[in-house]
PDB file of C-alpha atoms in Angstrom:
ATOM      1  CA  MET A1442      27.497 -65.100 151.344  1.00 90.00           C
ATOM      2  CA  ARG A1443      25.327 -64.673 154.187  1.00 91.00           C
ATOM      3  CA  LEU A1444      22.791 -66.904 154.259  1.00 90.00           C
ATOM      4  CA  ARG A1445      22.387 -67.151 158.385  1.00 87.00           C
ATOM      5  CA  GLY A1446      18.820 -66.989 159.292  1.00 87.00           C
ATOM      6  CA  ARG A1447      17.886 -66.796 155.468  1.00 91.00           C
ATOM      7  CA  ARG A1448      14.455 -68.901 155.271  1.00 92.00           C
ATOM      8  CA  GLY A1449      15.125 -71.459 152.810  1.00 95.00           C
ATOM      9  CA  SER A1450      12.566 -72.367 150.023  1.00 96.00           C
ATOM     10  CA  GLN A1451       9.378 -75.122 149.843  1.00 95.00           C
ATOM     11  CA  ASN A1452       9.968 -76.459 146.122  1.00 97.00           C
ATOM     12  CA  ILE A1453      12.589 -79.280 148.284  1.00 95.00           C
ATOM     13  CA  GLU A1454      12.424 -82.145 147.430  1.00 95.00           C
ATOM     14  CA  ASP A1455      14.587 -84.644 149.808  1.00 92.00           C
ATOM     15  CA  ARG A1456      15.170 -87.918 148.174  1.00 90.00           C
ATOM     16  CA  ARG A1457      18.338 -88.370 149.726  1.00 86.00           C
ATOM     17  CA  ARG A1458      17.369 -91.243 152.762  1.00 82.00           C
ATOM     18  CA  SER A1459      15.910 -93.559 150.104  1.00 72.00           C
ATOM     19  CA  GLY A1460      16.746 -93.778 146.067  1.00 53.00           C
ATOM     20  CA  ALA A1461      17.674 -96.341 143.149  1.00 47.00           C
ATOM     21  CA  ARG A1462      20.404 -98.597 143.216  1.00 41.00           C
ATOM     22  CA  SER A1463      20.561 -98.873 140.441  1.00 40.00           C
ATOM     23  CA  GLY A1464      18.457 -96.916 137.342  1.00 41.00           C
ATOM     24  CA  GLY A1465      18.396 -95.946 133.136  1.00 41.00           C
ATOM     25  CA  LYS A1466      20.662 -93.288 131.319  1.00 43.00           C
ATOM     26  CA  ALA A1467      22.741 -91.062 132.443  1.00 41.00           C
ATOM     27  CA  ALA A1468      20.298 -87.523 132.266  1.00 40.00           C
ATOM     28  CA  PRO A1469      22.662 -85.885 129.348  1.00 41.00           C
ATOM     29  CA  ILE A1470      20.904 -82.165 130.008  1.00 40.00           C
ATOM     30  CA  GLY A1471      23.137 -79.843 133.188  1.00 47.00           C
ATOM     31  CA  GLY A1472      25.397 -77.097 133.461  1.00 46.00           C
ATOM     32  CA  VAL A1473      27.905 -77.309 135.833  1.00 44.00           C
ATOM     33  CA  GLY A1474      27.629 -80.011 136.583  1.00 41.00           C
ATOM     34  CA  LEU A1475      28.533 -83.351 133.541  1.00 38.00           C
ATOM     35  CA  LEU A1476      32.062 -81.218 133.142  1.00 38.00           C
ATOM     36  CA  LEU A1477      33.264 -83.701 136.400  1.00 37.00           C
ATOM     37  CA  VAL A1478      32.655 -86.326 133.374  1.00 36.00           C
ATOM     38  CA  LEU A1479      35.510 -84.326 131.858  1.00 32.00           C
ATOM     39  CA  ALA A1480      37.627 -83.269 134.804  1.00 34.00           C
ATOM     40  CA  ILE A1481      37.839 -87.198 135.326  1.00 30.00           C
ATOM     41  CA  GLY A1482      39.375 -88.402 131.980  1.00 27.00           C
ATOM     42  CA  TYR A1483      35.830 -88.581 130.085  1.00 26.00           C
ATOM     43  CA  PHE A1484      34.535 -85.932 127.196  1.00 28.00           C
ATOM     44  CA  ALA A1485      30.308 -85.657 127.310  1.00 29.00           C
ATOM     45  CA  GLY A1486      28.420 -82.616 126.046  1.00 33.00           C
ATOM     46  CA  ILE A1487      24.960 -81.289 126.707  1.00 34.00           C
ATOM     47  CA  ASP A1488      22.029 -82.390 124.825  1.00 35.00           C
ATOM     48  CA  VAL A1489      19.187 -81.581 125.256  1.00 32.00           C
ATOM     49  CA  THR A1490      17.285 -83.862 123.693  1.00 35.00           C
ATOM     50  CA  PRO A1491      16.162 -85.397 126.432  1.00 38.00           C
ATOM     51  CA  LEU A1492      13.056 -82.296 125.766  1.00 34.00           C
ATOM     52  CA  LEU A1493      10.680 -85.709 124.482  1.00 31.00           C
ATOM     53  CA  GLN A1494      13.341 -88.571 125.940  1.00 37.00           C
ATOM     54  CA  GLN A1495      11.697 -90.302 129.491  1.00 38.00           C
ATOM     55  CA  GLY A1496      14.068 -92.292 131.811  1.00 40.00           C
ATOM     56  CA  GLY A1497      13.571 -96.171 132.914  1.00 41.00           C
ATOM     57  CA  ALA A1498      12.063 -97.105 135.762  1.00 41.00           C
ATOM     58  CA  PRO A1499      14.639 -97.971 138.784  1.00 43.00           C
ATOM     59  CA  GLN A1500      15.216-101.363 139.923  1.00 43.00           C
ATOM     60  CA  GLN A1501      15.918-101.565 143.392  1.00 50.00           C
ATOM     61  CA  THR A1502      15.224 -98.947 146.977  1.00 51.00           C
ATOM     62  CA  GLN A1503      17.845 -98.359 150.002  1.00 58.00           C
ATOM     63  CA  THR A1504      17.639 -96.946 153.072  1.00 63.00           C
ATOM     64  CA  ARG A1505      21.173 -93.923 153.484  1.00 67.00           C
ATOM     65  CA  GLN A1506      22.220 -92.256 156.910  1.00 71.00           C
ATOM     66  CA  VAL A1507      22.142 -89.311 155.869  1.00 73.00           C
ATOM     67  CA  SER A1508      25.211 -86.489 158.014  1.00 79.00           C
ATOM     68  CA  ALA A1509      25.596 -83.371 159.507  1.00 82.00           C
ATOM     69  CA  GLN A1510      27.535 -82.041 156.332  1.00 82.00           C
ATOM     70  CA  ASP A1511      25.126 -83.278 153.814  1.00 83.00           C
ATOM     71  CA  GLU A1512      22.243 -81.448 155.705  1.00 89.00           C
ATOM     72  CA  ARG A1513      23.802 -78.491 155.781  1.00 89.00           C
ATOM     73  CA  ALA A1514      24.756 -78.187 151.667  1.00 87.00           C
ATOM     74  CA  ALA A1515      20.615 -79.208 152.099  1.00 91.00           C
ATOM     75  CA  GLU A1516      20.407 -76.075 153.918  1.00 94.00           C
ATOM     76  CA  PHE A1517      22.166 -74.053 152.393  1.00 91.00           C
ATOM     77  CA  SER A1518      20.555 -75.486 148.455  1.00 94.00           C
ATOM     78  CA  SER A1519      17.651 -74.249 150.018  1.00 96.00           C
ATOM     79  CA  GLN A1520      18.271 -71.083 151.349  1.00 96.00           C
ATOM     80  CA  VAL A1521      19.954 -70.425 147.376  1.00 96.00           C
ATOM     81  CA  LEU A1522      16.819 -71.963 146.005  1.00 97.00           C
ATOM     82  CA  ALA A1523      14.938 -69.451 148.249  1.00 97.00           C
ATOM     83  CA  THR A1524      17.209 -66.639 146.702  1.00 97.00           C
ATOM     84  CA  THR A1525      16.723 -66.888 143.300  1.00 97.00           C
ATOM     85  CA  GLU A1526      12.863 -67.284 143.389  1.00 98.00           C
ATOM     86  CA  GLN A1527      12.800 -63.932 145.124  1.00 97.00           C
ATOM     87  CA  VAL A1528      15.051 -62.574 142.328  1.00 97.00           C
ATOM     88  CA  TRP A1529      12.812 -63.938 139.032  1.00 98.00           C
ATOM     89  CA  GLY A1530       9.594 -63.520 140.259  1.00 98.00           C
ATOM     90  CA  GLN A1531      10.809 -59.903 140.608  1.00 97.00           C
ATOM     91  CA  ILE A1532      12.222 -59.852 137.334  1.00 98.00           C
ATOM     92  CA  PHE A1533       9.822 -61.312 135.138  1.00 98.00           C
ATOM     93  CA  PRO A1534       7.045 -59.257 135.381  1.00 98.00           C
ATOM     94  CA  GLN A1535       9.466 -55.805 135.176  1.00 97.00           C
ATOM     95  CA  GLN A1536      11.656 -57.710 132.117  1.00 97.00           C
ATOM     96  CA  VAL A1537       9.150 -60.693 130.719  1.00 97.00           C
ATOM     97  CA  GLY A1538       5.847 -59.362 131.726  1.00 97.00           C
ATOM     98  CA  ARG A1539       4.698 -61.763 133.912  1.00 97.00           C
ATOM     99  CA  ASP A1540       4.725 -64.200 136.420  1.00 97.00           C
ATOM    100  CA  TYR A1541       7.347 -66.323 136.806  1.00 98.00           C
ATOM    101  CA  THR A1542       7.070 -70.245 137.551  1.00 97.00           C
ATOM    102  CA  PRO A1543      10.332 -71.796 140.102  1.00 97.00           C
ATOM    103  CA  PRO A1544      11.928 -75.788 139.246  1.00 97.00           C
ATOM    104  CA  THR A1545      11.852 -77.555 142.177  1.00 97.00           C
ATOM    105  CA  LEU A1546      15.606 -79.353 143.011  1.00 96.00           C
ATOM    106  CA  VAL A1547      15.367 -82.355 143.212  1.00 94.00           C
ATOM    107  CA  LEU A1548      18.202 -83.604 146.796  1.00 93.00           C
ATOM    108  CA  TYR A1549      19.679 -87.291 146.370  1.00 90.00           C
ATOM    109  CA  ALA A1550      22.274 -88.931 146.704  1.00 86.00           C
ATOM    110  CA  ASP A1551      24.115 -91.703 144.352  1.00 83.00           C
ATOM    111  CA  VAL A1552      21.931 -92.353 142.508  1.00 84.00           C
ATOM    112  CA  THR A1553      18.040 -91.367 141.461  1.00 87.00           C
ATOM    113  CA  GLN A1554      15.127 -90.777 138.280  1.00 86.00           C
ATOM    114  CA  SER A1555      14.175 -88.387 136.565  1.00 87.00           C
ATOM    115  CA  PRO A1556      11.846 -88.216 132.907  1.00 89.00           C
ATOM    116  CA  CYS A1557      15.591 -87.098 131.672  1.00 85.00           C
ATOM    117  CA  GLY A1558      17.079 -90.356 132.705  1.00 79.00           C
ATOM    118  CA  GLY A1559      19.482 -91.592 135.648  1.00 77.00           C
ATOM    119  CA  ALA A1560      20.970 -90.066 137.165  1.00 71.00           C
ATOM    120  CA  SER A1561      24.569 -90.031 139.736  1.00 70.00           C
ATOM    121  CA  GLY A1562      26.334 -88.302 141.181  1.00 64.00           C
ATOM    122  CA  ALA A1563      29.342 -88.659 138.872  1.00 62.00           C
ATOM    123  CA  THR A1564      26.531 -86.573 136.533  1.00 64.00           C
ATOM    124  CA  GLY A1565      26.900 -83.573 139.198  1.00 71.00           C
ATOM    125  CA  PRO A1566      23.809 -80.960 138.558  1.00 84.00           C
ATOM    126  CA  PHE A1567      21.559 -80.805 135.546  1.00 86.00           C
ATOM    127  CA  TYR A1568      18.307 -79.708 134.853  1.00 91.00           C
ATOM    128  CA  CYS A1569      15.911 -81.911 133.140  1.00 92.00           C
ATOM    129  CA  PRO A1570      12.743 -79.167 130.829  1.00 92.00           C
ATOM    130  CA  ALA A1571      10.595 -82.457 130.816  1.00 91.00           C
ATOM    131  CA  ASP A1572       9.728 -82.029 134.643  1.00 93.00           C
ATOM    132  CA  LYS A1573      11.107 -78.299 135.195  1.00 95.00           C
ATOM    133  CA  LYS A1574      12.717 -79.932 137.954  1.00 94.00           C
ATOM    134  CA  ALA A1575      17.153 -79.030 138.842  1.00 94.00           C
ATOM    135  CA  TYR A1576      18.362 -82.461 140.605  1.00 92.00           C
ATOM    136  CA  LEU A1577      21.280 -81.816 142.815  1.00 89.00           C
ATOM    137  CA  ASP A1578      24.257 -84.438 144.575  1.00 87.00           C
ATOM    138  CA  THR A1579      24.303 -82.505 147.757  1.00 81.00           C
ATOM    139  CA  ALA A1580      28.243 -84.105 147.809  1.00 80.00           C
ATOM    140  CA  PHE A1581      28.886 -82.562 144.368  1.00 79.00           C
ATOM    141  CA  PHE A1582      30.280 -79.208 146.783  1.00 77.00           C
ATOM    142  CA  ALA A1583      32.916 -81.027 147.845  1.00 72.00           C
ATOM    143  CA  THR A1584      34.434 -82.337 144.383  1.00 70.00           C
ATOM    144  CA  LEU A1585      33.723 -78.829 143.423  1.00 67.00           C
ATOM    145  CA  SER A1586      36.142 -77.484 145.801  1.00 63.00           C
ATOM    146  CA  SER A1587      38.176 -80.698 145.779  1.00 58.00           C
ATOM    147  CA  GLN A1588      38.558 -81.704 141.981  1.00 57.00           C
ATOM    148  CA  LEU A1589      37.452 -78.932 140.005  1.00 60.00           C
ATOM    149  CA  GLY A1590      39.145 -75.941 141.597  1.00 60.00           C
ATOM    150  CA  ALA A1591      36.096 -74.289 142.251  1.00 61.00           C
ATOM    151  CA  ARG A1592      36.534 -73.624 145.883  1.00 70.00           C
ATOM    152  CA  GLY A1593      33.986 -70.790 147.741  1.00 75.00           C
ATOM    153  CA  ASP A1594      30.325 -71.075 148.848  1.00 82.00           C
ATOM    154  CA  PHE A1595      29.039 -68.540 146.512  1.00 84.00           C
ATOM    155  CA  ALA A1596      30.853 -70.708 144.095  1.00 84.00           C
ATOM    156  CA  ALA A1597      29.239 -73.733 144.880  1.00 87.00           C
ATOM    157  CA  ALA A1598      25.108 -70.658 144.489  1.00 90.00           C
ATOM    158  CA  TYR A1599      26.662 -69.975 140.880  1.00 88.00           C
ATOM    159  CA  VAL A1600      26.146 -74.008 140.180  1.00 88.00           C
ATOM    160  CA  ILE A1601      22.583 -73.487 142.160  1.00 93.00           C
ATOM    161  CA  ALA A1602      22.230 -70.536 139.970  1.00 94.00           C
ATOM    162  CA  HIS A1603      22.796 -71.638 136.753  1.00 93.00           C
ATOM    163  CA  GLU A1604      20.566 -74.558 137.424  1.00 93.00           C
ATOM    164  CA  VAL A1605      18.202 -72.255 138.305  1.00 97.00           C
ATOM    165  CA  ALA A1606      19.044 -70.667 134.808  1.00 96.00           C
ATOM    166  CA  HIS A1607      18.292 -73.389 132.876  1.00 95.00           C
ATOM    167  CA  HIS A1608      14.889 -73.337 134.079  1.00 97.00           C
ATOM    168  CA  VAL A1609      14.397 -69.093 133.363  1.00 97.00           C
ATOM    169  CA  GLN A1610      15.628 -70.422 129.491  1.00 96.00           C
ATOM    170  CA  ASN A1611      12.412 -73.132 129.641  1.00 96.00           C
ATOM    171  CA  GLU A1612      10.051 -70.812 130.899  1.00 96.00           C
ATOM    172  CA  LEU A1613      10.610 -68.114 128.075  1.00 97.00           C
ATOM    173  CA  GLY A1614      10.588 -70.955 125.213  1.00 95.00           C
ATOM    174  CA  ILE A1615      14.760 -71.070 124.514  1.00 95.00           C
ATOM    175  CA  LEU A1616      15.185 -74.887 125.510  1.00 91.00           C
ATOM    176  CA  GLY A1617      12.537 -76.048 122.843  1.00 91.00           C
ATOM    177  CA  GLN A1618      13.589 -72.920 120.060  1.00 93.00           C
ATOM    178  CA  VAL A1619      17.630 -74.775 120.653  1.00 92.00           C
ATOM    179  CA  HIS A1620      16.295 -78.311 120.350  1.00 88.00           C
ATOM    180  CA  GLN A1621      14.638 -77.790 117.224  1.00 91.00           C
ATOM    181  CA  ALA A1622      17.566 -75.947 115.660  1.00 92.00           C
ATOM    182  CA  ARG A1623      20.535 -78.976 116.782  1.00 87.00           C
ATOM    183  CA  GLN A1624      18.148 -81.326 115.263  1.00 88.00           C
ATOM    184  CA  ARG A1625      18.715 -79.373 112.112  1.00 91.00           C
ATOM    185  CA  SER A1626      21.755 -79.354 112.592  1.00 89.00           C
ATOM    186  CA  ASN A1627      25.159 -80.964 112.140  1.00 91.00           C
ATOM    187  CA  GLN A1628      27.284 -82.456 115.280  1.00 87.00           C
ATOM    188  CA  THR A1629      29.259 -79.559 114.911  1.00 88.00           C
ATOM    189  CA  GLU A1630      26.442 -76.729 114.329  1.00 90.00           C
ATOM    190  CA  ALA A1631      24.724 -78.621 117.471  1.00 88.00           C
ATOM    191  CA  ASN A1632      27.629 -78.511 119.160  1.00 87.00           C
ATOM    192  CA  ALA A1633      28.048 -74.621 119.215  1.00 88.00           C
ATOM    193  CA  LEU A1634      24.569 -73.829 119.644  1.00 91.00           C
ATOM    194  CA  THR A1635      24.765 -75.850 122.891  1.00 89.00           C
ATOM    195  CA  VAL A1636      27.958 -73.723 124.026  1.00 89.00           C
ATOM    196  CA  ARG A1637      25.441 -70.882 122.964  1.00 92.00           C
ATOM    197  CA  LEU A1638      23.141 -72.195 125.054  1.00 92.00           C
ATOM    198  CA  GLU A1639      25.369 -72.960 128.082  1.00 91.00           C
ATOM    199  CA  LEU A1640      26.906 -68.933 127.977  1.00 93.00           C
ATOM    200  CA  GLN A1641      23.260 -67.378 128.618  1.00 96.00           C
ATOM    201  CA  ALA A1642      22.559 -69.500 131.156  1.00 94.00           C
ATOM    202  CA  ASP A1643      25.797 -68.413 132.849  1.00 92.00           C
ATOM    203  CA  CYS A1644      24.878 -64.570 132.099  1.00 96.00           C
ATOM    204  CA  LEU A1645      21.534 -65.367 133.539  1.00 97.00           C
ATOM    205  CA  SER A1646      23.447 -66.639 136.663  1.00 95.00           C
ATOM    206  CA  GLY A1647      25.281 -62.986 136.256  1.00 95.00           C
ATOM    207  CA  VAL A1648      22.064 -61.367 136.163  1.00 97.00           C
ATOM    208  CA  TRP A1649      21.199 -63.406 139.588  1.00 96.00           C
ATOM    209  CA  ALA A1650      23.997 -62.207 141.480  1.00 94.00           C
ATOM    210  CA  ARG A1651      23.297 -58.419 141.209  1.00 94.00           C
ATOM    211  CA  SER A1652      20.283 -58.655 142.110  1.00 94.00           C
ATOM    212  CA  VAL A1653      21.906 -60.995 146.033  1.00 93.00           C
ATOM    213  CA  LYS A1654      24.500 -58.636 145.891  1.00 85.00           C
ATOM    214  CA  GLY A1655      23.276 -57.373 149.653  1.00 88.00           C
ATOM    215  CA  LEU A1656      23.709 -61.289 150.319  1.00 90.00           C
ATOM    216  CA  LEU A1657      27.065 -60.904 148.926  1.00 87.00           C
ATOM    217  CA  GLU A1658      30.855 -60.547 151.435  1.00 86.00           C
ATOM    218  CA  PRO A1659      33.898 -59.541 149.736  1.00 85.00           C
ATOM    219  CA  GLY A1660      35.188 -61.997 146.976  1.00 83.00           C
ATOM    220  CA  ASP A1661      32.208 -64.307 146.343  1.00 82.00           C
ATOM    221  CA  ILE A1662      31.739 -62.581 142.765  1.00 82.00           C
ATOM    222  CA  GLU A1663      35.738 -63.708 142.277  1.00 83.00           C
ATOM    223  CA  GLU A1664      34.669 -67.119 143.527  1.00 81.00           C
ATOM    224  CA  ALA A1665      32.025 -66.813 141.100  1.00 77.00           C
ATOM    225  CA  LEU A1666      33.973 -66.315 138.270  1.00 76.00           C
ATOM    226  CA  ASN A1667      36.367 -68.415 139.363  1.00 75.00           C
ATOM    227  CA  ALA A1668      33.858 -71.544 139.092  1.00 71.00           C
ATOM    228  CA  ALA A1669      33.085 -70.515 135.499  1.00 67.00           C
ATOM    229  CA  ARG A1670      36.799 -70.367 134.386  1.00 65.00           C
ATOM    230  CA  MET A1671      36.797 -74.322 135.683  1.00 67.00           C
ATOM    231  CA  ILE A1672      34.483 -75.323 134.139  1.00 62.00           C
ATOM    232  CA  GLY A1673      35.393 -73.924 130.535  1.00 62.00           C
ATOM    233  CA  ASP A1674      35.802 -76.574 128.490  1.00 61.00           C
ATOM    234  CA  ASP A1675      38.864 -76.160 126.483  1.00 56.00           C
ATOM    235  CA  HIS A1676      40.548 -75.667 131.033  1.00 55.00           C
ATOM    236  CA  LEU A1677      38.532 -79.367 131.199  1.00 58.00           C
ATOM    237  CA  GLN A1678      39.767 -80.580 128.049  1.00 63.00           C
ATOM    238  CA  LYS A1679      43.304 -79.600 129.127  1.00 59.00           C
ATOM    239  CA  ARG A1680      43.040 -81.403 132.423  1.00 60.00           C
ATOM    240  CA  ALA A1681      42.388 -84.407 131.164  1.00 60.00           C
ATOM    241  CA  GLY A1682      45.004 -84.483 128.513  1.00 68.00           C
ATOM    242  CA  ARG A1683      43.381 -83.887 125.600  1.00 67.00           C
ATOM    243  CA  VAL A1684      44.635 -80.875 122.962  1.00 67.00           C
ATOM    244  CA  PRO A1685      41.713 -78.187 123.032  1.00 59.00           C
ATOM    245  CA  GLN A1686      38.984 -79.071 120.291  1.00 66.00           C
ATOM    246  CA  PRO A1687      36.820 -75.547 119.707  1.00 63.00           C
ATOM    247  CA  HIS A1688      34.042 -77.595 117.258  1.00 65.00           C
ATOM    248  CA  THR A1689      33.526 -80.320 120.259  1.00 62.00           C
ATOM    249  CA  PHE A1690      33.541 -77.830 123.386  1.00 59.00           C
ATOM    250  CA  THR A1691      29.758 -77.708 124.238  1.00 62.00           C
ATOM    251  CA  HIS A1692      30.018 -75.081 127.077  1.00 72.00           C
ATOM    252  CA  GLY A1693      32.301 -72.678 125.895  1.00 73.00           C
ATOM    253  CA  THR A1694      35.646 -71.877 126.877  1.00 81.00           C
ATOM    254  CA  SER A1695      37.244 -70.833 130.248  1.00 79.00           C
ATOM    255  CA  ALA A1696      37.330 -67.269 128.904  1.00 84.00           C
ATOM    256  CA  GLN A1697      33.704 -66.810 127.274  1.00 89.00           C
ATOM    257  CA  ARG A1698      32.289 -68.330 130.579  1.00 88.00           C
ATOM    258  CA  ALA A1699      33.761 -66.056 133.233  1.00 88.00           C
ATOM    259  CA  SER A1700      32.445 -62.809 130.801  1.00 90.00           C
ATOM    260  CA  TRP A1701      29.172 -64.244 130.051  1.00 94.00           C
ATOM    261  CA  PHE A1702      28.090 -63.854 134.018  1.00 93.00           C
ATOM    262  CA  ALA A1703      30.321 -60.842 134.071  1.00 92.00           C
ATOM    263  CA  LYS A1704      28.472 -59.199 131.188  1.00 95.00           C
ATOM    264  CA  GLY A1705      25.036 -60.574 133.959  1.00 95.00           C
ATOM    265  CA  PHE A1706      26.045 -59.420 136.437  1.00 94.00           C
ATOM    266  CA  LYS A1707      27.068 -55.621 134.837  1.00 95.00           C
ATOM    267  CA  SER A1708      23.693 -55.298 132.936  1.00 95.00           C
ATOM    268  CA  GLY A1709      21.459 -56.506 135.689  1.00 96.00           C
ATOM    269  CA  THR A1710      19.237 -57.488 132.406  1.00 97.00           C
ATOM    270  CA  ILE A1711      17.687 -60.591 130.646  1.00 97.00           C
ATOM    271  CA  ASN A1712      17.910 -58.351 127.539  1.00 96.00           C
ATOM    272  CA  THR A1713      21.815 -58.520 127.140  1.00 96.00           C
ATOM    273  CA  CYS A1714      21.924 -62.158 128.193  1.00 97.00           C
ATOM    274  CA  ASP A1715      21.008 -62.934 123.911  1.00 96.00           C
ATOM    275  CA  THR A1716      23.905 -65.345 123.280  1.00 96.00           C
ATOM    276  CA  PHE A1717      22.165 -66.283 119.953  1.00 94.00           C
ATOM    277  CA  SER A1718      22.393 -62.377 118.473  1.00 93.00           C
ATOM    278  CA  ALA A1719      26.398 -62.676 119.638  1.00 92.00           C
ATOM    279  CA  ARG A1720      28.952 -61.979 116.649  1.00 89.00           C
ATOM    280  CA  ARG A1721      31.392 -62.880 118.892  1.00 88.00           C
ATOM    281  CA  LEU A1722      30.965 -64.732 122.114  1.00 88.00           C
TER     282      LEU A1722
END
C-alpha cells in the first residue's frame, strides 16, 4: 500500500507509553482481534452487550519504552485511519445523506481500559461502541503475520478498516439494532446475527478498499482476501484442533468473509453490504 508521504490522522490517542498493569474483563466486542484467542486454542465470540457495559478502573500504571518498530506501526495505523476518514467522509454525504463523524483510534501496549472493559494483547483489535473508539495494540500486526498467516501491509490495513467498519455500523444505528435483536434471541440465533454483523463489516471494508485503489500495489487485494480467509471461524476452529461447529460461529466462514469483502470492493456501495437481508451468506 502506497502510504509514504501520506498524512496521518489527528484522531489518534496514544497510550503506548503508559497503561494499566491490571484491569477489568477482556473487551467482548471486536472484529479480527478476538479470533486470535481461537488461534491459540480457546473459543470466544463477539458480543455487542458492551453497548450497555462499563469496565473497571486500572489498578496500577507503568511507563513503557516504544520501539522503532512500534513507531513505524503507529505511523502506518495513523495513515490508514486517515484514508478511512477520507473515504467515509465522502461516502456518507453521497450514500447516506449526512456527514460522517470518524472514530478515535487508541494505540496501546499490553493492557488498557475502555468503557467496554479491559483490553490486552490477547484480545486484539476491537471497537467499543460506548465511546466510539477503536483499540489497537500494534504488536498484533506481527501476530497477524507470524501466527495467523495473514502477511502484508494491506492485510494489516484491512484489520484497521474492519474496526472502522464497526464504527460505520454504529453510526448507521446497526449495532444498536443487532444488540436489541440478540437480547430477544437464544444463543444460536444470537451467534447467527453476529455472523451477519461481521460479514457486513467485511463488506464495508471492501467498500473502503475500492475507494483507495489509487494507493494499492499489486497483490494488495489478495493480501486482504487471504487475511479474511485466515480468520474465518471454520479455519480457526480447525487450527485449534476442533471440528468446525457452524452453530458456534460468530464471524463467518473463510469463504464467506472473503466473498463479502469482494462484494464490497466490487460495488463500492453501502447498500450492497446488507447481509441481514441476504438469504444466503
